[in-house]
Short mmCIF file of C-alpha atoms in Angstrom, two decimals:
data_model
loop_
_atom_site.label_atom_id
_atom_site.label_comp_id
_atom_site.label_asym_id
_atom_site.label_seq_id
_atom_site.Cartn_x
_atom_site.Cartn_y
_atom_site.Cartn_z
CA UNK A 1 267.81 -15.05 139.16
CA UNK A 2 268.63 -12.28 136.95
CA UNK A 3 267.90 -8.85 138.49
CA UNK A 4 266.87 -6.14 135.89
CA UNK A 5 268.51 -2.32 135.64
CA UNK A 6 265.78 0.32 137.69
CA UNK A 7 265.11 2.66 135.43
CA UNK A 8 266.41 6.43 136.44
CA UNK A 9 263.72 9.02 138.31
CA UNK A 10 262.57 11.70 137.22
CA UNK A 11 264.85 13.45 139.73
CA UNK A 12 267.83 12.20 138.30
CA UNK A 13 267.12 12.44 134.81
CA UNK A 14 266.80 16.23 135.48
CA UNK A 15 269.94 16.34 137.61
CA UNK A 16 271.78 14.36 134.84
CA UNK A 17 270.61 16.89 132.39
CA UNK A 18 271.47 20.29 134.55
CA UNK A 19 274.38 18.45 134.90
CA UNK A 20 275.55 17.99 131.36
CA UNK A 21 274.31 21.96 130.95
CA UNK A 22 276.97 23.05 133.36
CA UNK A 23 279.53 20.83 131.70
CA UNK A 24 278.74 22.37 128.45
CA UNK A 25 278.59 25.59 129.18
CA UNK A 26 281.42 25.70 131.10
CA UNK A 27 283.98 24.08 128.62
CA UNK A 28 282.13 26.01 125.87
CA UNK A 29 283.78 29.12 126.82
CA UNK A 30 286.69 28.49 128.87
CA UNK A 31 289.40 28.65 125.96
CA UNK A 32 288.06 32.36 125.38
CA UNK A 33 287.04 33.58 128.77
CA UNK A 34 289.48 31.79 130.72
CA UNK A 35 288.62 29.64 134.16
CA UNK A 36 287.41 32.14 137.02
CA UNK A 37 285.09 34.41 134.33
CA UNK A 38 284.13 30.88 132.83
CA UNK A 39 283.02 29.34 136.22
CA UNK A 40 281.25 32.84 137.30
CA UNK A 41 279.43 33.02 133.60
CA UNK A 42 278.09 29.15 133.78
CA UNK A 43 276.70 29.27 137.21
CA UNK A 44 274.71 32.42 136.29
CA UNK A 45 273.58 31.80 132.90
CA UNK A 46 272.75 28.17 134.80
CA UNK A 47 271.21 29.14 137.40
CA UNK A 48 268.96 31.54 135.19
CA UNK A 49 267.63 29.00 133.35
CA UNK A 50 266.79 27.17 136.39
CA UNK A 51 264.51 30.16 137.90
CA UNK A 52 263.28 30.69 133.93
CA UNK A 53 262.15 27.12 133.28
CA UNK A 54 260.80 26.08 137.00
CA UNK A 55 259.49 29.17 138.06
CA UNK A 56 257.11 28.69 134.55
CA UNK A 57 256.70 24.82 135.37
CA UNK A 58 255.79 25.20 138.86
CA UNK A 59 254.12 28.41 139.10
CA UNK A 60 253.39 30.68 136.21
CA UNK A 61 252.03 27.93 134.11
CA UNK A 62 249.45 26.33 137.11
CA UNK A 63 248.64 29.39 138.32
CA UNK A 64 247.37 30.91 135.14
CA UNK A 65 247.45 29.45 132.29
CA UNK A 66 245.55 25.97 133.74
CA UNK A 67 243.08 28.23 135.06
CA UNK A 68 242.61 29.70 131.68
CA UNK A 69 243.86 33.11 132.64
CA UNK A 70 245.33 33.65 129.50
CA UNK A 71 246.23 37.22 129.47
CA UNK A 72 247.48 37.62 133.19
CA UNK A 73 249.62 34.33 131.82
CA UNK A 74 251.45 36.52 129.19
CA UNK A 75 251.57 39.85 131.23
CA UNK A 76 253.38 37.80 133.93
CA UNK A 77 255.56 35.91 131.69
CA UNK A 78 257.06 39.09 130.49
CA UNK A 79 257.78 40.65 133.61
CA UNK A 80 259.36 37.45 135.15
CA UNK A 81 261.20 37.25 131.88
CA UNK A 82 262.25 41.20 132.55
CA UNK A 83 262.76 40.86 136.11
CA UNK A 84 264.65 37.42 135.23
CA UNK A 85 267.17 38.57 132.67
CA UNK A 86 267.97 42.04 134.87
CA UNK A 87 268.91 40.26 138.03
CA UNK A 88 271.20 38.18 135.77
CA UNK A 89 273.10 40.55 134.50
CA UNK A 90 273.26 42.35 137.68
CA UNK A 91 274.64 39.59 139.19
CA UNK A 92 277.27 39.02 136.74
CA UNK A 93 278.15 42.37 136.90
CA UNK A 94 278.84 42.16 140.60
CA UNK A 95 280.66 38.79 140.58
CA UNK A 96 282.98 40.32 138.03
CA UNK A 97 283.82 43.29 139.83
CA UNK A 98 284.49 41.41 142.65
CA UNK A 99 286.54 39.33 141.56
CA UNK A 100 288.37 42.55 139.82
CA UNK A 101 287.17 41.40 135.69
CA UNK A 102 286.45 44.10 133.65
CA UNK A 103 283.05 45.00 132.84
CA UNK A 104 280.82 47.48 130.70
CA UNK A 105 279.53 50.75 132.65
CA UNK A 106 275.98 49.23 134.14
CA UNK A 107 273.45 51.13 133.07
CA UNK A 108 269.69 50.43 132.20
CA UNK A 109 270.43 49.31 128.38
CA UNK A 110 272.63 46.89 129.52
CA UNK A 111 270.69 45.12 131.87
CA UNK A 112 267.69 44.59 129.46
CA UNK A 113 270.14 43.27 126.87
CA UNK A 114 270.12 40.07 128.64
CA UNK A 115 266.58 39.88 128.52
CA UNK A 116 265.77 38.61 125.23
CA UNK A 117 268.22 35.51 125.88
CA UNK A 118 265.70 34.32 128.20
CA UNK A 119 262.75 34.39 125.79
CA UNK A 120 264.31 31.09 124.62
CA UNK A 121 264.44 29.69 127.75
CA UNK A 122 261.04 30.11 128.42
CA UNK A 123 260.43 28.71 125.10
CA UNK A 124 262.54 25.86 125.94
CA UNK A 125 260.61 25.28 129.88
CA UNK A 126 257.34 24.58 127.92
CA UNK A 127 259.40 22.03 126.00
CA UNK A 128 260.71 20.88 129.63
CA UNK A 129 257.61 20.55 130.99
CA UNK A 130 255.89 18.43 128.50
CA UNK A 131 259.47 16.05 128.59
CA UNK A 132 258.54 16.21 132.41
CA UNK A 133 255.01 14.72 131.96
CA UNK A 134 256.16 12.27 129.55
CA UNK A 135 258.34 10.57 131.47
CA UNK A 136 256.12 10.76 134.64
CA UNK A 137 253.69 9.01 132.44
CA UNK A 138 256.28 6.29 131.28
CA UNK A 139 257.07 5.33 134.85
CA UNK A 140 253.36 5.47 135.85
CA UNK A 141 252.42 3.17 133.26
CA UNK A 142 255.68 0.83 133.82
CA UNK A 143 254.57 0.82 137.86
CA UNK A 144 251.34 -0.51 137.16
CA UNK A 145 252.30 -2.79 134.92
CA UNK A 146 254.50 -4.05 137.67
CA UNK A 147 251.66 -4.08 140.29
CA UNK A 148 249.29 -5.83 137.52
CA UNK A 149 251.68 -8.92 136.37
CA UNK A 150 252.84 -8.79 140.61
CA UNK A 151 248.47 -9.01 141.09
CA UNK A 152 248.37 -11.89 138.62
CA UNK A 153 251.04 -13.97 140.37
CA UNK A 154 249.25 -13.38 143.84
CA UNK A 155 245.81 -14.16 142.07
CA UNK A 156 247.59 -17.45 140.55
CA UNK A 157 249.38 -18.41 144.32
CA UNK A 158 246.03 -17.57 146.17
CA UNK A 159 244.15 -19.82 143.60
CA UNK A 160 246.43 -23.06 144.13
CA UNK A 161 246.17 -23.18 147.58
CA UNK A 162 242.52 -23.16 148.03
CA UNK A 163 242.18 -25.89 145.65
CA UNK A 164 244.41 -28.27 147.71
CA UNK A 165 241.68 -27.16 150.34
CA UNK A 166 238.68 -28.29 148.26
CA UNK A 167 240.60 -31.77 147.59
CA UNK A 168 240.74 -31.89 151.30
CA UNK A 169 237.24 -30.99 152.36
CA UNK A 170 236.20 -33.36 149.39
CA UNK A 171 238.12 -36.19 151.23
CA UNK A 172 236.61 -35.54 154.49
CA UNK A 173 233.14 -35.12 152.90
CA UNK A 174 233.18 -39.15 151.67
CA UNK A 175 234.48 -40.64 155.05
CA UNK A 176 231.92 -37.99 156.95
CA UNK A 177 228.78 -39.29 154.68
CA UNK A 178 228.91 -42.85 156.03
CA UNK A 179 228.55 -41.42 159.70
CA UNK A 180 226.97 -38.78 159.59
CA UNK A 181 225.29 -37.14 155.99
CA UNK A 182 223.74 -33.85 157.47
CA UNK A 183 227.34 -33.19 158.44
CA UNK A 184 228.58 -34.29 155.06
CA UNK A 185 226.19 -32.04 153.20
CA UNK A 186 227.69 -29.14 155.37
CA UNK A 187 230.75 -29.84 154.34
CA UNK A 188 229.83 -29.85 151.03
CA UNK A 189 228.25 -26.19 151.09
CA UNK A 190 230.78 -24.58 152.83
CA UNK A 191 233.56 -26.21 150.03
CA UNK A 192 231.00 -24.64 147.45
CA UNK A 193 230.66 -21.33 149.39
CA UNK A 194 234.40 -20.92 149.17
CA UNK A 195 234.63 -21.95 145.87
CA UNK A 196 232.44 -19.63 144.75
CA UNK A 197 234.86 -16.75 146.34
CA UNK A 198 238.05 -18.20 144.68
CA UNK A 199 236.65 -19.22 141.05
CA UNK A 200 233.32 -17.11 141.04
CA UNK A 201 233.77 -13.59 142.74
CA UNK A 202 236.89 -12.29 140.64
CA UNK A 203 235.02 -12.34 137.61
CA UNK A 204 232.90 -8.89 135.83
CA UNK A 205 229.73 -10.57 136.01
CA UNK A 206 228.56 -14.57 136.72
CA UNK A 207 225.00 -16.45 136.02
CA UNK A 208 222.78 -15.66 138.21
CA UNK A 209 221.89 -19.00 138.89
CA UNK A 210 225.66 -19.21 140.06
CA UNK A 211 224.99 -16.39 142.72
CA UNK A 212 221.72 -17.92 143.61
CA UNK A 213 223.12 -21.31 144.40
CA UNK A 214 226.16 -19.74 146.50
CA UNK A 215 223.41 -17.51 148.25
CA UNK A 216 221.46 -21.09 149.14
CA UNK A 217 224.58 -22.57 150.49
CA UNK A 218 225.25 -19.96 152.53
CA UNK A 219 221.47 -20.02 153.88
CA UNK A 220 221.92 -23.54 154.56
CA UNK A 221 225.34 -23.02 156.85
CA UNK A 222 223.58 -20.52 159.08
CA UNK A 223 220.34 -22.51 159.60
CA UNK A 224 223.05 -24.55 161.96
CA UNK A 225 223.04 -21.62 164.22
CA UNK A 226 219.33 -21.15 164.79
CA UNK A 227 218.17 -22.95 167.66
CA UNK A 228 214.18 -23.34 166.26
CA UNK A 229 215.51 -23.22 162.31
CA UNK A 230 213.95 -20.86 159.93
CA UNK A 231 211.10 -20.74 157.45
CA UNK A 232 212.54 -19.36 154.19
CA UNK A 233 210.43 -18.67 151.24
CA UNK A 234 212.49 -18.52 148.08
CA UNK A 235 210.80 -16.81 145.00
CA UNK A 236 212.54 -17.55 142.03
CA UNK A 237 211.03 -16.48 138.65
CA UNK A 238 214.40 -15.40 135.99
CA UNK A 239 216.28 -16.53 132.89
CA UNK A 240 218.89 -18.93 134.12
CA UNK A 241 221.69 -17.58 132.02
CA UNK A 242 220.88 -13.89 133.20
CA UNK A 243 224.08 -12.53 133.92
CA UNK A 244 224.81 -10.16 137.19
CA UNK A 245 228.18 -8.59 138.67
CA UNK A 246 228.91 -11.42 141.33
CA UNK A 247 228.48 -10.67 145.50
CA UNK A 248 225.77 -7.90 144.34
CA UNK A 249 222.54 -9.90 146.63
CA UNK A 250 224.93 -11.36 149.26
CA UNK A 251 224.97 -7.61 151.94
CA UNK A 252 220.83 -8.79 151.92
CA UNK A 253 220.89 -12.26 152.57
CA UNK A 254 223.42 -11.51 155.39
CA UNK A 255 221.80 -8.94 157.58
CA UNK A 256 218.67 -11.27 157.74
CA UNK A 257 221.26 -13.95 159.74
CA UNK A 258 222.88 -11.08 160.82
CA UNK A 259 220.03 -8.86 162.30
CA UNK A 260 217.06 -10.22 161.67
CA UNK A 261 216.79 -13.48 162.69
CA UNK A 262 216.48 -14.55 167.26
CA UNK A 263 217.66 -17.56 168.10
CA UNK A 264 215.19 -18.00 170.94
CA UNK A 265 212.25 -17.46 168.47
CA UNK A 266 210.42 -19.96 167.10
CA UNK A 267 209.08 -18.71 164.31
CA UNK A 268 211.67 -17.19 162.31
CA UNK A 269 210.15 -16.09 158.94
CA UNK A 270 212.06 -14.86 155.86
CA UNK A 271 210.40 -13.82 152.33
CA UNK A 272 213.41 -13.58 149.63
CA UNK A 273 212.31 -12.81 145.76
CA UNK A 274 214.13 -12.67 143.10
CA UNK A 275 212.17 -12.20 139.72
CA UNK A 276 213.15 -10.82 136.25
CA UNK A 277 210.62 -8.48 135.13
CA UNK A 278 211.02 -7.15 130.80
CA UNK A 279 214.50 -4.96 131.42
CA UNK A 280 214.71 -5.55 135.10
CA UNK A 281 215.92 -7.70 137.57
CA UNK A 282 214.01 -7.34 140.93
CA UNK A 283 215.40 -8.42 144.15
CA UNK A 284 213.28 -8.16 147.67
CA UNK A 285 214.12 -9.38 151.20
CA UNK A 286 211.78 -9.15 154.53
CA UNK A 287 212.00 -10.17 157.69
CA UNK A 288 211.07 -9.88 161.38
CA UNK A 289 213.37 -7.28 163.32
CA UNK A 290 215.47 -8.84 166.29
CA UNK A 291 215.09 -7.91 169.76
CA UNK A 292 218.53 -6.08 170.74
CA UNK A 293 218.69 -1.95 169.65
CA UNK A 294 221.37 -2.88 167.21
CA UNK A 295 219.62 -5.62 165.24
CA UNK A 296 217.09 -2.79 164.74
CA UNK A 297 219.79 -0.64 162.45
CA UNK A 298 220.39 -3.21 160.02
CA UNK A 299 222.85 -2.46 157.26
CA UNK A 300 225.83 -0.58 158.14
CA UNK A 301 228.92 -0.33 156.11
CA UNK A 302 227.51 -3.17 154.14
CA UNK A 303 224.68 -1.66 152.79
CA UNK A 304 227.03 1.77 152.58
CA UNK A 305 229.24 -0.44 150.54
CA UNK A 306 226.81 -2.05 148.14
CA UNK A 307 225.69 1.98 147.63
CA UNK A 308 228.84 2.90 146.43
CA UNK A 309 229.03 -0.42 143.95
CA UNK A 310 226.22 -0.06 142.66
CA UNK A 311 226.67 3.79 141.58
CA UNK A 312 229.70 2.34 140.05
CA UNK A 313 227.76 -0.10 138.28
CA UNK A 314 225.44 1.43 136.83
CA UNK A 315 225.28 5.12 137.75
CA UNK A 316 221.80 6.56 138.62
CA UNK A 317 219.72 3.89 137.09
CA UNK A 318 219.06 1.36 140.00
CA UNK A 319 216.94 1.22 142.93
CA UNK A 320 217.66 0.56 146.44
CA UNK A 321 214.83 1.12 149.29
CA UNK A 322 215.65 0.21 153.17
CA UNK A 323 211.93 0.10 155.11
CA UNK A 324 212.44 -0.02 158.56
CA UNK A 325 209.24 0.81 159.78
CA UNK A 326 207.12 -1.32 162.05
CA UNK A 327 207.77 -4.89 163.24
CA UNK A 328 209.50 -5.45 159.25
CA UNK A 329 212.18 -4.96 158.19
CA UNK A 330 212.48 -4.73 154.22
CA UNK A 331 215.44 -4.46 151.06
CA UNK A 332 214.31 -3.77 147.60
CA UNK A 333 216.81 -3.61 144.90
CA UNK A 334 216.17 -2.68 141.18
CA UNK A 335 218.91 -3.13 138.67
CA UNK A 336 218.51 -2.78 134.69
CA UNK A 337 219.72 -6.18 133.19
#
């Protein structure tokens, strides 16, 4: 298995390049300067263009000019650039004395003449930044092209291993039949329940006949926990090949099993519509409340959820209505088409 290089960090990119400004500046004028004035004269002039080209990156630059104060941008440029280029040369000044090198008299002439030497460097930190951003970008865009082909793979893995599942159920469905064919059928909608997740649910949008049928199946598995069954009516009244983002009716059709139906009743009643009116798709669910406090908040994060979704799907332009008033409790849903 061949292991591929890990491209540098942004970090180190930037301490390879400080580093190879040192380097350079240092060997530049050591045969002239010699090595103590030579070491003293990089690490200032260095460490100037450090506080010139972050201290615009990090702080002049998002403090005003992002925020579109333009001309409190350029008064503060120029006195950081001022302030900047003075404290340089002042601190030359002082390393060379110490260190008993000859300097000129200090005086205030010769602390601005280091000032317009900076004026490139800030010049040069807008030039930095934008180098920055690019390669931020680059390894942004490599990462998630990483986590994309690495989804892909998963998506691939998770899709083979259900299927040996279906072969499975569809093996026990045959030998179940002869015995027993309620059971069998069972079988046979929870194989096209899951299914439906693995092949159907990935997908941008699926026939709504598709999500109809796995909605059925899934109505037909929880009629097994109902002691006195359910009466369902079913409206249907919509173009076949309509196609609708996938899992967008399911939140409904669950609370109903989920809050709205008592086992110990015998007359469970549902009324589920689902009709295609000119632009529109229409979607309605009603049903008798249940008898505990917290089958009489239906919804929860599920209906929070499907909120959320749908604002993603299609902004402001659907409908959704929760009517828990009285002994019914009713979902309508509105979505263009």
């Amino acid at each position: 298995m061949k292991i591929g290089r890990q491209a540098p960090s942004i970090i180190q990119l930037q301490v390879l390049i400080w580093t190879a400004v040192l380097l350079l500046g240092f060997f530049s004028v050591l045969p002239m300067e010699g090595l103590l004035k030579s070491v003293i004269y990089t690490v200032v002039n260095t460490t100037s263009y450090v506080i010139i080209i972050y201290g615009n990156i990090l702080l002049l630059y998002p403090v005003f000019y992002q925020k579109r104060r333009f001309v409190l941008y350029g008064i503060a440029v120029a006195f950081f650039l001022i302030l900047t280029g003075m404290l340089k040369a002042y601190t030359g000044i002082i390393l060379y004395k110490h260190f008993l090198i000859k300097t000129p008299p200090v005086n205030l002439l010769t602390l601005l003449s280091y000032v317009p030497g900076g004026i490139l460097i800030y010049v040069l930190s807008l030039v930095f930044r934008i180098a920055i951003a690019y390669f931020t970008l680059k390894q942004q865009t490599e990462e998630i092209l990483l986590q994309k082909s690495q989804a892909e793979l998963n998506l691939l893995k998770s899709q083979v291993q259900p299927h040996f599942l279906f072969n499975a159920l569809n093996s026990i469905y045959y030998r179940v039949y002869k015995v027993d064919p309620l059971s069998a059928v069972l079988i046979e909608r929870l194989s096209d329940i899951m299914r439906y997740f693995v092949d159907e649910s990935p997908k941008e949008e699926v026939p709504v006949s598709t999500e109809v049928a796995f909605i059925e199946s899934y109505m037909e598995l929880e009629r097994i926990r109902i002691r006195h069954g359910a009466i369902i009516n079913f409206e249907k009244a919509y173009n076949p090949e309509l196609r609708i983002p996938p899992m967008l009716l399911m939140t409904f059709v669950e609370n109903i099993f989920k809050h709205g139906i008592d086992k110990s009743r015998k007359q469970n009643q549902v009324s589920i519509s689902l009709v295609q009116q000119d632009d529109f798709l229409f979607f309605k669910t009603s049903n008798r409340k249940g008898d505990s406090a917290a089958d009489n908040q239906p919804g929860g994060f599920g209906i929070i959820n499907l909120t959320k979704r749908l604002r993603m799907l299609y902004g402001e332009k659907f409908e959704l209505t929760i009517d828990n008033e009285g002994e019914l409790f009713t979902a309508f849903l509105k979505i263009p088409l």
